[in-house]
Coordinates of C-alpha atoms and ligand atoms in Angstrom, one line a residue:
X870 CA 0.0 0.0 0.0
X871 CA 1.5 3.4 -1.0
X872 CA 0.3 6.4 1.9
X873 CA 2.8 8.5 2.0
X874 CA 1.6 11.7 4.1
X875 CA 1.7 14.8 2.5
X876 CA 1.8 18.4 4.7
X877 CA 3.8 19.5 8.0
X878 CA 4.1 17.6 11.0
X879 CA 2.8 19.1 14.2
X880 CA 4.9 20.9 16.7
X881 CA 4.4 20.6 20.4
X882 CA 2.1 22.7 21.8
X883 CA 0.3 22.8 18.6
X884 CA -3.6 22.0 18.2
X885 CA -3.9 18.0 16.3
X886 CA -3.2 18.1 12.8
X887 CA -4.9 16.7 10.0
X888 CA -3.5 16.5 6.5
X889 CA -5.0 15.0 4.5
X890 CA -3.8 12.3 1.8
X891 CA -3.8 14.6 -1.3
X892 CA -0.8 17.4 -1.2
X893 CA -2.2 21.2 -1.4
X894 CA -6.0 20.2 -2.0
X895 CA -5.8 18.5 1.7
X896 CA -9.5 17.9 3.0
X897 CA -10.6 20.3 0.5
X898 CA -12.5 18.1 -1.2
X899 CA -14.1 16.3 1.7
X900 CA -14.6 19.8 3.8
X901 CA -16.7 21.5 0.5
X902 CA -19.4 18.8 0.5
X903 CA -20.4 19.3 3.9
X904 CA -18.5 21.3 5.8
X905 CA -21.3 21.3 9.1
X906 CA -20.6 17.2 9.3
X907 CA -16.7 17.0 8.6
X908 CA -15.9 19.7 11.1
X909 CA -18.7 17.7 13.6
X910 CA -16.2 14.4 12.9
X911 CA -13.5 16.1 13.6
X912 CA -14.5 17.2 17.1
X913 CA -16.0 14.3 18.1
X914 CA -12.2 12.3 17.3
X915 CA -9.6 15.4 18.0
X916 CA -11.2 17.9 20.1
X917 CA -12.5 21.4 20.2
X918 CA -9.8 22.8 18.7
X919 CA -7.9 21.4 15.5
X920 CA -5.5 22.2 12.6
X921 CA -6.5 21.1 9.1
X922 CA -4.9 21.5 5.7
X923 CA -7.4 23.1 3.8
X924 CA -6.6 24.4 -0.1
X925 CA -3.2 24.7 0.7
X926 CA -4.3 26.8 3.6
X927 CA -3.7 25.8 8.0
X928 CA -6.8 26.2 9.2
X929 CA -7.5 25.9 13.3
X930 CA -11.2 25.6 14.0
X931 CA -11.7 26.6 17.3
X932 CA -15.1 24.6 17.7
X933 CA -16.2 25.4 20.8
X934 CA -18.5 28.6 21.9
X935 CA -17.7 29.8 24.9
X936 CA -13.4 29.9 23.6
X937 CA -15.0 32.4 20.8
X938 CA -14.1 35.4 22.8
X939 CA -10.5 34.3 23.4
X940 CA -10.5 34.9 19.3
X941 CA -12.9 37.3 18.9
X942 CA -11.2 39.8 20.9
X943 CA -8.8 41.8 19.5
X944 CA -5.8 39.9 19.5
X945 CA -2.6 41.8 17.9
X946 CA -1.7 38.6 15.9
X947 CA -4.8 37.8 14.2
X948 CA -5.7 40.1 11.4
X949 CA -9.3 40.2 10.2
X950 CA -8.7 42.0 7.1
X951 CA -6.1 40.3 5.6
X952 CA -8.2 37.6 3.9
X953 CA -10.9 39.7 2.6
X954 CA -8.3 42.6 1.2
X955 CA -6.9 39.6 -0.9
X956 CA -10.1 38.1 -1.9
X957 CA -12.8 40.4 -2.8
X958 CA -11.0 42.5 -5.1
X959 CA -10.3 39.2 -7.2
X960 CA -13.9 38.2 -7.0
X961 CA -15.7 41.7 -7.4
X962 CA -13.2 43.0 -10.2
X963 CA -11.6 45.9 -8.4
X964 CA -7.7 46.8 -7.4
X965 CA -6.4 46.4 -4.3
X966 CA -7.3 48.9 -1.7
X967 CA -4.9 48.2 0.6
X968 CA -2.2 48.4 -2.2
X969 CA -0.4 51.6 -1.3
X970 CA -2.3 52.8 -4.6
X971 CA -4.9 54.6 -2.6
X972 CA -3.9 56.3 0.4
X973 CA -6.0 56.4 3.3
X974 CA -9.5 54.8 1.1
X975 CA -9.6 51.8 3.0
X976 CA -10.1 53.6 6.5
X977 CA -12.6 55.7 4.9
X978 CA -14.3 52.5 3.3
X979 CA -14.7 51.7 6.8
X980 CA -16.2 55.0 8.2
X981 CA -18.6 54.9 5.1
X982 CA -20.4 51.9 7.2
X983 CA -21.6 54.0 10.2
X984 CA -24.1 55.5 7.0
X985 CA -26.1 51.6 7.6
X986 CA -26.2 52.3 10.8
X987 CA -27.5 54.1 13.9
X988 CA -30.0 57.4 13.2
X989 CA -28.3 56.7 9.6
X990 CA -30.7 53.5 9.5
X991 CA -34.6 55.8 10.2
X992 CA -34.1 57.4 6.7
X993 CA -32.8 53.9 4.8
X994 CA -35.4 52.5 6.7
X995 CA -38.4 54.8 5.6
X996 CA -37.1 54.6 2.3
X997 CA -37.0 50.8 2.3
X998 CA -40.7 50.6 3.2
X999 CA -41.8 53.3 0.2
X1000 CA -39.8 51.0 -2.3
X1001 CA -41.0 47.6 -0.5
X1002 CA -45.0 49.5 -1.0
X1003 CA -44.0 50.8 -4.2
X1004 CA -43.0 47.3 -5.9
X1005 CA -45.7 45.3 -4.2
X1006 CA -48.2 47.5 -5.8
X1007 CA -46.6 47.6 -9.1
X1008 CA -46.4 43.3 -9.4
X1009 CA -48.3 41.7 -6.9
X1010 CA -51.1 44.1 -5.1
X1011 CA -52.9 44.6 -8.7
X1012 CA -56.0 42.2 -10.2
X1013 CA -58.7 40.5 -8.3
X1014 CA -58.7 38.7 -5.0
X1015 CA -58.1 35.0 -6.5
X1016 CA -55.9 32.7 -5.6
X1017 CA -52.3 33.0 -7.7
X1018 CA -49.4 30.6 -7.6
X1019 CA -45.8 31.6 -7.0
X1020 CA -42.5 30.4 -5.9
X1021 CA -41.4 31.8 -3.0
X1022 CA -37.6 32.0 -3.8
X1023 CA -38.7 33.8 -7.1
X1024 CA -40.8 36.1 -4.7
X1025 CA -38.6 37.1 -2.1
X1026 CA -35.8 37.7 -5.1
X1027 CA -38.0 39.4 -7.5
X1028 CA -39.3 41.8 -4.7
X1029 CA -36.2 42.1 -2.5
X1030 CA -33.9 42.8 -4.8
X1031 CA -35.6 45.8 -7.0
X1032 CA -36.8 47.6 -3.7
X1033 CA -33.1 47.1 -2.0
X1034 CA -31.0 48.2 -5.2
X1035 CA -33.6 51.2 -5.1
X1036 CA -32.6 52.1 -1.8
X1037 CA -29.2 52.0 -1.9
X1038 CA -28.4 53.4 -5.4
X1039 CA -31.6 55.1 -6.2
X1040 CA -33.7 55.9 -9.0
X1041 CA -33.2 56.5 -12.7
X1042 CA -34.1 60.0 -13.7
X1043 CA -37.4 60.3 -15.7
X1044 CA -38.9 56.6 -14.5
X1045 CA -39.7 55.0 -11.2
X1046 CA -37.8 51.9 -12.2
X1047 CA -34.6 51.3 -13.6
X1048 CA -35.0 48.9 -17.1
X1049 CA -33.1 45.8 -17.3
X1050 CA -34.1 45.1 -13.8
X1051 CA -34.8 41.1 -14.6
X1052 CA -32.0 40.6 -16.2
X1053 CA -29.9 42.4 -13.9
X1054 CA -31.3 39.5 -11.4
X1055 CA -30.6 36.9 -13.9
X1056 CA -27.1 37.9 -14.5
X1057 CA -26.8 38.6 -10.6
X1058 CA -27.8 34.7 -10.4
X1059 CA -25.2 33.2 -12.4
X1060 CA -23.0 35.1 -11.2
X1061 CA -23.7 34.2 -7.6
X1062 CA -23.6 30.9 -8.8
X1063 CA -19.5 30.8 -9.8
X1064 CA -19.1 32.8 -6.3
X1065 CA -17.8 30.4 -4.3
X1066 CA -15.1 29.3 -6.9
X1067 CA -14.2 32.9 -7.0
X1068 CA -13.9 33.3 -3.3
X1069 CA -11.6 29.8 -3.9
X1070 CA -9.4 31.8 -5.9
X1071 CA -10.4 30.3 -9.2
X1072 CA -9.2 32.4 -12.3
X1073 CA -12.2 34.2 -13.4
X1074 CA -10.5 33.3 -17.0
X1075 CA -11.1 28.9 -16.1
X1076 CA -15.1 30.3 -15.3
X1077 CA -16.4 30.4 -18.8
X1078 CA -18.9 32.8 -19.5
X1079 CA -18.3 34.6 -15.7
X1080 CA -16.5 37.1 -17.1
X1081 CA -18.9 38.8 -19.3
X1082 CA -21.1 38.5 -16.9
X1083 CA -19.2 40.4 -14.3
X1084 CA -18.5 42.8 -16.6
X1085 CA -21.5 43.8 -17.6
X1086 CA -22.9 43.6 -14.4
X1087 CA -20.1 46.1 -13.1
X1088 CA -21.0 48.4 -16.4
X1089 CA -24.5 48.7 -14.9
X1090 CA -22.6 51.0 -12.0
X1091 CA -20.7 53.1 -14.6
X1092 CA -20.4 56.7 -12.3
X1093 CA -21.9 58.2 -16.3
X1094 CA -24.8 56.0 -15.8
X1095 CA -25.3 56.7 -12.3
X1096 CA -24.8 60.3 -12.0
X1097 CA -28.5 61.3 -12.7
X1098 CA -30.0 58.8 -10.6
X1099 CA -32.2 60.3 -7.5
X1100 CA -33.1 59.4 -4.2
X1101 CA -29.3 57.6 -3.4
X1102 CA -28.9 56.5 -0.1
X1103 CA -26.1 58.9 1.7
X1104 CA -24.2 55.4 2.2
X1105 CA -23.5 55.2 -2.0
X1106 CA -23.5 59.1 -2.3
X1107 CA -20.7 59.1 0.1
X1108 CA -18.6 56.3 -1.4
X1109 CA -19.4 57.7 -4.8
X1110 CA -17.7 61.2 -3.5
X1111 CA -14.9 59.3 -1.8
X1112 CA -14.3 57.5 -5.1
X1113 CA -13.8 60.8 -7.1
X1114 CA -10.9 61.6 -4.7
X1115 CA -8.6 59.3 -6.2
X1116 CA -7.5 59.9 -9.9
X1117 CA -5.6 56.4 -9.7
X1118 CA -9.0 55.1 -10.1
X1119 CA -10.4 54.4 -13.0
X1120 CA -14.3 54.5 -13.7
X1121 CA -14.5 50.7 -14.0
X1122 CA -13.0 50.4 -10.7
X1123 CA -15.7 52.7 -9.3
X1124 CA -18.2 51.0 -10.4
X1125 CA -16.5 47.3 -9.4
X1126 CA -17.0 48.5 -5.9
X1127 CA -21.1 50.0 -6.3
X1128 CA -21.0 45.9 -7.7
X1129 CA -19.7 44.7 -4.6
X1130 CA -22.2 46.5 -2.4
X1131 CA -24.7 44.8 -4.7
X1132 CA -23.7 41.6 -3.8
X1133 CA -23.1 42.4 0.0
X1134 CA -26.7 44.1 0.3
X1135 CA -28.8 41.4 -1.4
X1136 CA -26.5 38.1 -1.8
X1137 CA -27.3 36.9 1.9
X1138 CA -30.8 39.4 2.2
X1139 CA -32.4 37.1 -0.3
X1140 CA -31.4 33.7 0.6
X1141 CA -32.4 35.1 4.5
X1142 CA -35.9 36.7 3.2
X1143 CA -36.2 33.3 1.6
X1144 CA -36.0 30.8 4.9
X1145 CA -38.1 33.4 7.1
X1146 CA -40.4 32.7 4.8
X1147 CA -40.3 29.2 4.1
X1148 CA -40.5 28.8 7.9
X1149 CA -43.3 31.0 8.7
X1150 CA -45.3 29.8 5.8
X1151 CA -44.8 25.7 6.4
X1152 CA -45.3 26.3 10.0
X1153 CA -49.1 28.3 10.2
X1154 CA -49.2 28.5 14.0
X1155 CA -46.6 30.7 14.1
X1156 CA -47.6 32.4 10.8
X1157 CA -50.8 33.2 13.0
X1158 CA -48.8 34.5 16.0
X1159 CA -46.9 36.6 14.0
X1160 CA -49.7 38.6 11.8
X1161 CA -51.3 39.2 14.9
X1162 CA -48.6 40.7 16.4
X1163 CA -48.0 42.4 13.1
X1164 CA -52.1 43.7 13.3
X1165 CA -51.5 44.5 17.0
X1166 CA -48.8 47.2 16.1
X1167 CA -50.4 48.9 13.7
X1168 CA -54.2 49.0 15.8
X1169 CA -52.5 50.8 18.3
X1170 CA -51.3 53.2 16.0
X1171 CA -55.0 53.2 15.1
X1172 CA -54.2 52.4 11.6
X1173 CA -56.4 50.7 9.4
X1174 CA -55.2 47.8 6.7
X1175 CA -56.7 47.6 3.5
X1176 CA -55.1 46.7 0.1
X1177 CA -56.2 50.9 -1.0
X1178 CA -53.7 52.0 1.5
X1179 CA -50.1 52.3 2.0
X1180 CA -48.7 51.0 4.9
X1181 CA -45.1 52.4 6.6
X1182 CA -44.0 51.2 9.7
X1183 CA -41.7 53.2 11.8
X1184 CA -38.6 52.2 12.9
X1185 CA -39.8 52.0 17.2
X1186 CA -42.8 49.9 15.7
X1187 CA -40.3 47.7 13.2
X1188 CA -38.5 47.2 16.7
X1189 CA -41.4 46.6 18.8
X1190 CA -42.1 43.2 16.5
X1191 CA -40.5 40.3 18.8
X1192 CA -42.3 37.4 17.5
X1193 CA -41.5 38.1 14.0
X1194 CA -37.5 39.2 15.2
X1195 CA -37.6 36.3 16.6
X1196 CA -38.5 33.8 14.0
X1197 CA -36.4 35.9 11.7
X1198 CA -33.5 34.8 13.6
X1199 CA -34.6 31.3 14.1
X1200 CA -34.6 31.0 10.4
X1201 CA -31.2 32.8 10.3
X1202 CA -29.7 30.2 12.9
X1203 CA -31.3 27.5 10.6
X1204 CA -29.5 28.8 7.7
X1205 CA -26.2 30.6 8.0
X1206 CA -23.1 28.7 7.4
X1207 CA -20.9 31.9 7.4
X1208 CA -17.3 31.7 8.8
X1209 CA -15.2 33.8 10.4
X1210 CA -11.7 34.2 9.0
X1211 CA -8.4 35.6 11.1
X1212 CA -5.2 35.2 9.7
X1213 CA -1.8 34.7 12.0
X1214 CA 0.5 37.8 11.7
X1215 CA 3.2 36.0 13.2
X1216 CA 4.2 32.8 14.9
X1217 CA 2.3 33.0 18.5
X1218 CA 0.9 31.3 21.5
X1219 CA -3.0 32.1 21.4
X1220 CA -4.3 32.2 24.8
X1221 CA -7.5 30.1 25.3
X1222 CA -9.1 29.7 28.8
X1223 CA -7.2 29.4 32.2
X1224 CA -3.4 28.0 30.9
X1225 CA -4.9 27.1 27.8
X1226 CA -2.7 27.8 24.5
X1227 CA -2.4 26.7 21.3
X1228 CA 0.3 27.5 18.8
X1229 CA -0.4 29.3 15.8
X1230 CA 1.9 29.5 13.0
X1231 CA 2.4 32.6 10.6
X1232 CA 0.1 32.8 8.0
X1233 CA -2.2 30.0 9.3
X1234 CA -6.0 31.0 9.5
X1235 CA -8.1 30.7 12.7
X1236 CA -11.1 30.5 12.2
X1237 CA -15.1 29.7 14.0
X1238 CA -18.1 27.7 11.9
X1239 CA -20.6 29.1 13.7
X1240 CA -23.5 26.7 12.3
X1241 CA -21.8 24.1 14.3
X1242 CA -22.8 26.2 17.5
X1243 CA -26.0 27.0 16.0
X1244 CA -26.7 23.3 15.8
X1245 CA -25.4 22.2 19.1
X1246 CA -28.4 20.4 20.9
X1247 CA -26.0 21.7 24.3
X1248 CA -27.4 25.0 23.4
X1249 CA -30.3 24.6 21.1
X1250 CA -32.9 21.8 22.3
X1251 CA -33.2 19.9 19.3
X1252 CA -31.0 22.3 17.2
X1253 CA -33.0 21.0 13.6
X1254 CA -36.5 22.3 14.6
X1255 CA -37.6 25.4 13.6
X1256 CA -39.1 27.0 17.3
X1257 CA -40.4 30.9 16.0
X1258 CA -40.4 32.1 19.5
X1259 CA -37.0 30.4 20.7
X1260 CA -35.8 34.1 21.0
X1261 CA -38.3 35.2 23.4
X1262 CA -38.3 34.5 27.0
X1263 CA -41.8 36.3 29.2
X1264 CA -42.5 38.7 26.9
X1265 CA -38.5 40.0 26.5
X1266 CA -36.1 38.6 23.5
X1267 CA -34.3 35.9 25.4
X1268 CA -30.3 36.7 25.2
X1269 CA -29.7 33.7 28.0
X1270 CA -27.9 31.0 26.2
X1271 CA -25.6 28.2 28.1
X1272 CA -23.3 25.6 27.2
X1273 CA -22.0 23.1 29.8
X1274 CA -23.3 25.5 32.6
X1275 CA -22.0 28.3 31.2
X1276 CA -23.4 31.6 29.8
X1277 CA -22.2 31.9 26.6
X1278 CA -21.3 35.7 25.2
X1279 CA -21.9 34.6 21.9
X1280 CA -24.7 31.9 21.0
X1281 CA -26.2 33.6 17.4
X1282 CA -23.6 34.2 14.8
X1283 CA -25.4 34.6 11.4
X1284 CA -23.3 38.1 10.8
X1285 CA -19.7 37.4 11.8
X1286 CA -18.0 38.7 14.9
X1287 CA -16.0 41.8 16.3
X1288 CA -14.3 43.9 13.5
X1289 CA -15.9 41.5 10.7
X1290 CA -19.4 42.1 12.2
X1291 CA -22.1 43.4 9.4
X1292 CA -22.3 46.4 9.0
X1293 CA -25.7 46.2 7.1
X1294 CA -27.3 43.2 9.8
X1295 CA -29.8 46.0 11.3
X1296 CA -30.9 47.2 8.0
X1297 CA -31.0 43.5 6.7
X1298 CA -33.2 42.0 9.5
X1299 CA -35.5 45.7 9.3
X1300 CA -36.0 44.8 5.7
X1301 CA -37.2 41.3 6.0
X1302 CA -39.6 42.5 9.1
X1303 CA -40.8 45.0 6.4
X1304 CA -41.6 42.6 3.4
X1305 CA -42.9 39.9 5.9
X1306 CA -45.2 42.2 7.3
X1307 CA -46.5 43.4 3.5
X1308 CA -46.8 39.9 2.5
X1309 CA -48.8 39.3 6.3
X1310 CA -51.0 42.1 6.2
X1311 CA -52.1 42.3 2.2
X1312 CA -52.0 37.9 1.6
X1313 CA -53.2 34.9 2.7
X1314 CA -50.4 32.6 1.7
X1315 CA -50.6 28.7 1.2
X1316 CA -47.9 26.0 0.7
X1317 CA -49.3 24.0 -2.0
X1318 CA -49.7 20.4 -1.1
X1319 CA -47.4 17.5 -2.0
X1320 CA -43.6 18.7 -2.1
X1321 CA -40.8 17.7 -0.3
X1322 CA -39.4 19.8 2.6
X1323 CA -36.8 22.4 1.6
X1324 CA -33.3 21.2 2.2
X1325 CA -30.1 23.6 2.2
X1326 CA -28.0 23.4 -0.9
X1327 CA -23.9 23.3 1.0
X1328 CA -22.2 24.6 -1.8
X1329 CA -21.9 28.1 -0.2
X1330 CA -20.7 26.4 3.1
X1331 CA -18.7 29.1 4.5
X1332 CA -19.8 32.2 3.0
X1333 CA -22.8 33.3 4.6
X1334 CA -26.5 32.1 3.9
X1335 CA -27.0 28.4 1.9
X1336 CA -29.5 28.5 -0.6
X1337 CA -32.6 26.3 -0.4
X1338 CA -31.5 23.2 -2.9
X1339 CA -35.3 23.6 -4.2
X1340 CA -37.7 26.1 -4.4
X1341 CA -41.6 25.8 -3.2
X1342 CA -44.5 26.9 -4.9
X1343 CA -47.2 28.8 -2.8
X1344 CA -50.8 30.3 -3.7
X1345 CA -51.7 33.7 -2.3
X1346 CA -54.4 35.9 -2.4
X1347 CA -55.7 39.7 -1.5
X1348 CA -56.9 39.2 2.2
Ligands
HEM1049 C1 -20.0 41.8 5.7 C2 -23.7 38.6 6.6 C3 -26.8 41.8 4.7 C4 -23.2 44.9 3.9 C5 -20.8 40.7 6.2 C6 -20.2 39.5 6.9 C7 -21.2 38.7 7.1 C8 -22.4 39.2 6.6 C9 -21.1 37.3 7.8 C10 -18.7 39.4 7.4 C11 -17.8 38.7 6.4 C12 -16.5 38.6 7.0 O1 -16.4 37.9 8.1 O2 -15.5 39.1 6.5 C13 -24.8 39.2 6.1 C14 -26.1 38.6 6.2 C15 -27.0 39.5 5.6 C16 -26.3 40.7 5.3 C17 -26.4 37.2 6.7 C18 -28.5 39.4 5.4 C19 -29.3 38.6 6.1 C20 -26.2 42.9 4.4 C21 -26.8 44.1 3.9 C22 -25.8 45.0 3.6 C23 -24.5 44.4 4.0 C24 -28.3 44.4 3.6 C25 -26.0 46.4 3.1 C26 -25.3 47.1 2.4 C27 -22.1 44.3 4.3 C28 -20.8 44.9 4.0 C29 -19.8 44.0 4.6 C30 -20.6 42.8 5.1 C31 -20.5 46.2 3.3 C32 -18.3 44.1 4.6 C33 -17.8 44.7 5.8 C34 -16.3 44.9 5.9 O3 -15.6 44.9 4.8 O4 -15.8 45.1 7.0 N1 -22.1 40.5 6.0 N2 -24.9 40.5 5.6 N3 -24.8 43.1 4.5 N4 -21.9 43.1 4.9 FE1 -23.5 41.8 5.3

């Protein structure tokens, strides 16, 4: 038998090492069909913490919750931005920030995020719910109150997507909506499909028609095509301005970044908007919870619902919605595969609890798969059913989580951690509470009978929300 072992050998003091048999691929292979169960293997034979050669790449999993802090705190050795710098610009089409080409844009980059956030988010928020109305009325709240069949994934994307990209990049200037909209989404789609061989560092070149497809979708964010667009959020106004600052940058390049805030604002939204969905629709006692609460709000504004009428909901009554927060979130924890990326600066001793330290090599990644704590029956009571109102504890939204005994700081990671935390999570889960409580208040909405449950397609394992590997048709109707 020939097995010779390819890789490094493990040094004391150093987390268990697995290899792998193939040289550079490692467990690649193996890790990319189901990442949830070969990590879950892993554990269970080496421990919480392990090294594993992954695509040519170290990576320690630190698999248990409560030693998150000991990474997620700033720790001088781990840089969170090293990764992504290399990355995205490969995948989206842009140079380099960090390159020494443009001074002092990538700290700016970074300030342009408080504009998704804070008092930032009332006036996103308002204008999210004029373009959520605005594109129900135009496709869906129109015709007679029969019964119509749908898909829900072609739903949620048809409807999310117009009324976010109108939000963040605004109008065109003599219509309501821009044209080329569908296949905008269509392109979108196929080119979310080669994503995670992009984020692998595939060529672009190897990816057939991918890079036409990028092109034109970064040609759609052309600053001369933009420039008389109106209503643009003050987060894309002020990136556009920041981009004009720098003559190193070429109009293409301007527009590859608009492109990547594309896919950052609606890539994981949709999938998300998807599964709260799903959920709330297969499961109709908490559908019924949930427009009720929805109802609730608005009768104690004293506002009437009928399909004549606009609805807006502020941003306190948007808050004061646990039920639906809270199945929101469930879906999210049912979902999210995301994971967190550090990458060793130098060779170092991380500190874990009490004496506890591993060694970490330069260059190696650390890194936390938080599905794996989102699916731990120690946390979750049987982790695989969908409980709306797991979140909400006598009337409060329940932030008490344990493992073994202990409280854990972080027990719901669908949005990263620390410095690589969302910027866009409070806009992301208002948006959903806003087009679930549309859909809620205007429909009845049926599964149709006969299909299989949804399962969660893996291929995105890693990178944030995993697409349903089927969709589901519904039937809805005008209440
Ligand atoms: C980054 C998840 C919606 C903007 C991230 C990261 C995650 C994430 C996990 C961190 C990636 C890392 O570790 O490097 C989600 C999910 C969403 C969502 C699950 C929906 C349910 C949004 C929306 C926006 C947005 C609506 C709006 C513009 C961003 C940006 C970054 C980011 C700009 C990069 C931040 C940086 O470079 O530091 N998102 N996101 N996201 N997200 Fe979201």
């Amino acid at each position: 038998l020939l097995s010779v072992r390819f890789g490094r050998t493990r040094r004391d003091g150093e987390p268990p090492l697995i290899n792998g048999w193939i040289p550079f691929l490692g467990k690649a292979m193996e890790f990319g069909k189901n990442a949830h169960g070969f990590l879950a293997a892993h554990k269970e034979k080496h421990g919480d913490v392990f090294t594993v050669l992954i695509a040519g790449k170290y990576m320690t999993f630190i698999m248990n919750p409560l030693l998150y802090p000991y990474v997620i705190k700033h720790q001088k050795q781990l840089d969170f931005h090293e990764f992504s710098d290399q990355v995205a610009p490969l995948t989206f089409g842009y140079p380099p920030v960090r390159s020494g080409k443009f001074p002092g844009m990538a700290e700016h980059i970074q300030r342009s995020f408080r504009l998704l956030q804070g008092d930032n988010l009332n006036n996103l928020t308002e204008s999210m719910m004029g373009n959520l109305m605005f594109v129900f009325r135009q496709d869906y709240l129109t015709g007679e109150s029969e019964w119509r069949t749908e898909s829900v994934y072609q739903l949620c994307n048809s409807i999310m997507f117009e009324a976010t990209f109108l939000t963040l990049f605004g109008k065109p200037a003599h219509t309501s909506r821009h044209s080329g909209m569908v296949t905008l989404r269509e392109d979108f789609v196929k080119f979310d499909t080669m994503f995670p061989l992009l984020i692998a560092r595939i060529p672009i070149s190897l990816l057939g028609g991918t890079k036409a497809i990028r092109d034109k979708l970064i040609n759609y964010f052309h600053p001369q095509r933009m420039s008389p667009w109106s209503n643009t959020s003050g987060f894309i106004k002020e990136r556009a301005a920041l981009f004009e600052q720098y003559d190193s940058m070429g109009d293409v390049d301007k527009a590859a970044h608009h492109f990547a805030i594309l896919w950052a604002s609606v890539g994981n939204t949709v999938p998300a908007t998807f599964w709260a969905m799903y959920y709330l629709v297969t499961h109709p006692e908490a559908l019924a919870v949930v427009r009720e609460e929805i109802h609730g709000v608005l009768q104690v504004s004293g506002i009437e619902t009928d399909h004549n009428r606009d609805i807006a909901f502020t941003r306190e009554q948007l808050d004061s919605l646990l039920y639906l927060e809270s199945s929101i979130n469930e879906s999210l924890r049912l979902s999210s595969a995301s994971m967190n990326i550090r990458v060793a600066q130098e060779d170092f001793s991380l500190r874990l609890e009490g004496e506890r330290s591993i060694g970490v090599r330069k260059g190696d990644i650390v890194s936390l798969y938080p599905q794996s704590m989102h699916m731990d029956p120690g946390i979750y009571k049987n982790p695989e059913i969908y409980k709306f109102d797991r979140y909400i504890e006598n009337g409060k939204e329940k932030t008490d989580f344990y493992k073994d005994g202990q409280k854990l700081k972080y027990y719901r990671m669908s949005f990263g951690s620390g410095s690589t935390k969302c910027p866009g999570r409070h806009f992301a889960v208002n948006e959903i509470k806003q087009f679930l409580s549309l859909l809620l208040l205007y429909f009845d909405v049926e599964v149709l009978e006969g299909q299989e449950p949804c399962t969660l397609d893996p291929s995105r394992a890693g990178l944030g929300i995993l697409l349903p590997a089927s969709d589901v048709q519904i039937r809805y109707r005008l209440r």
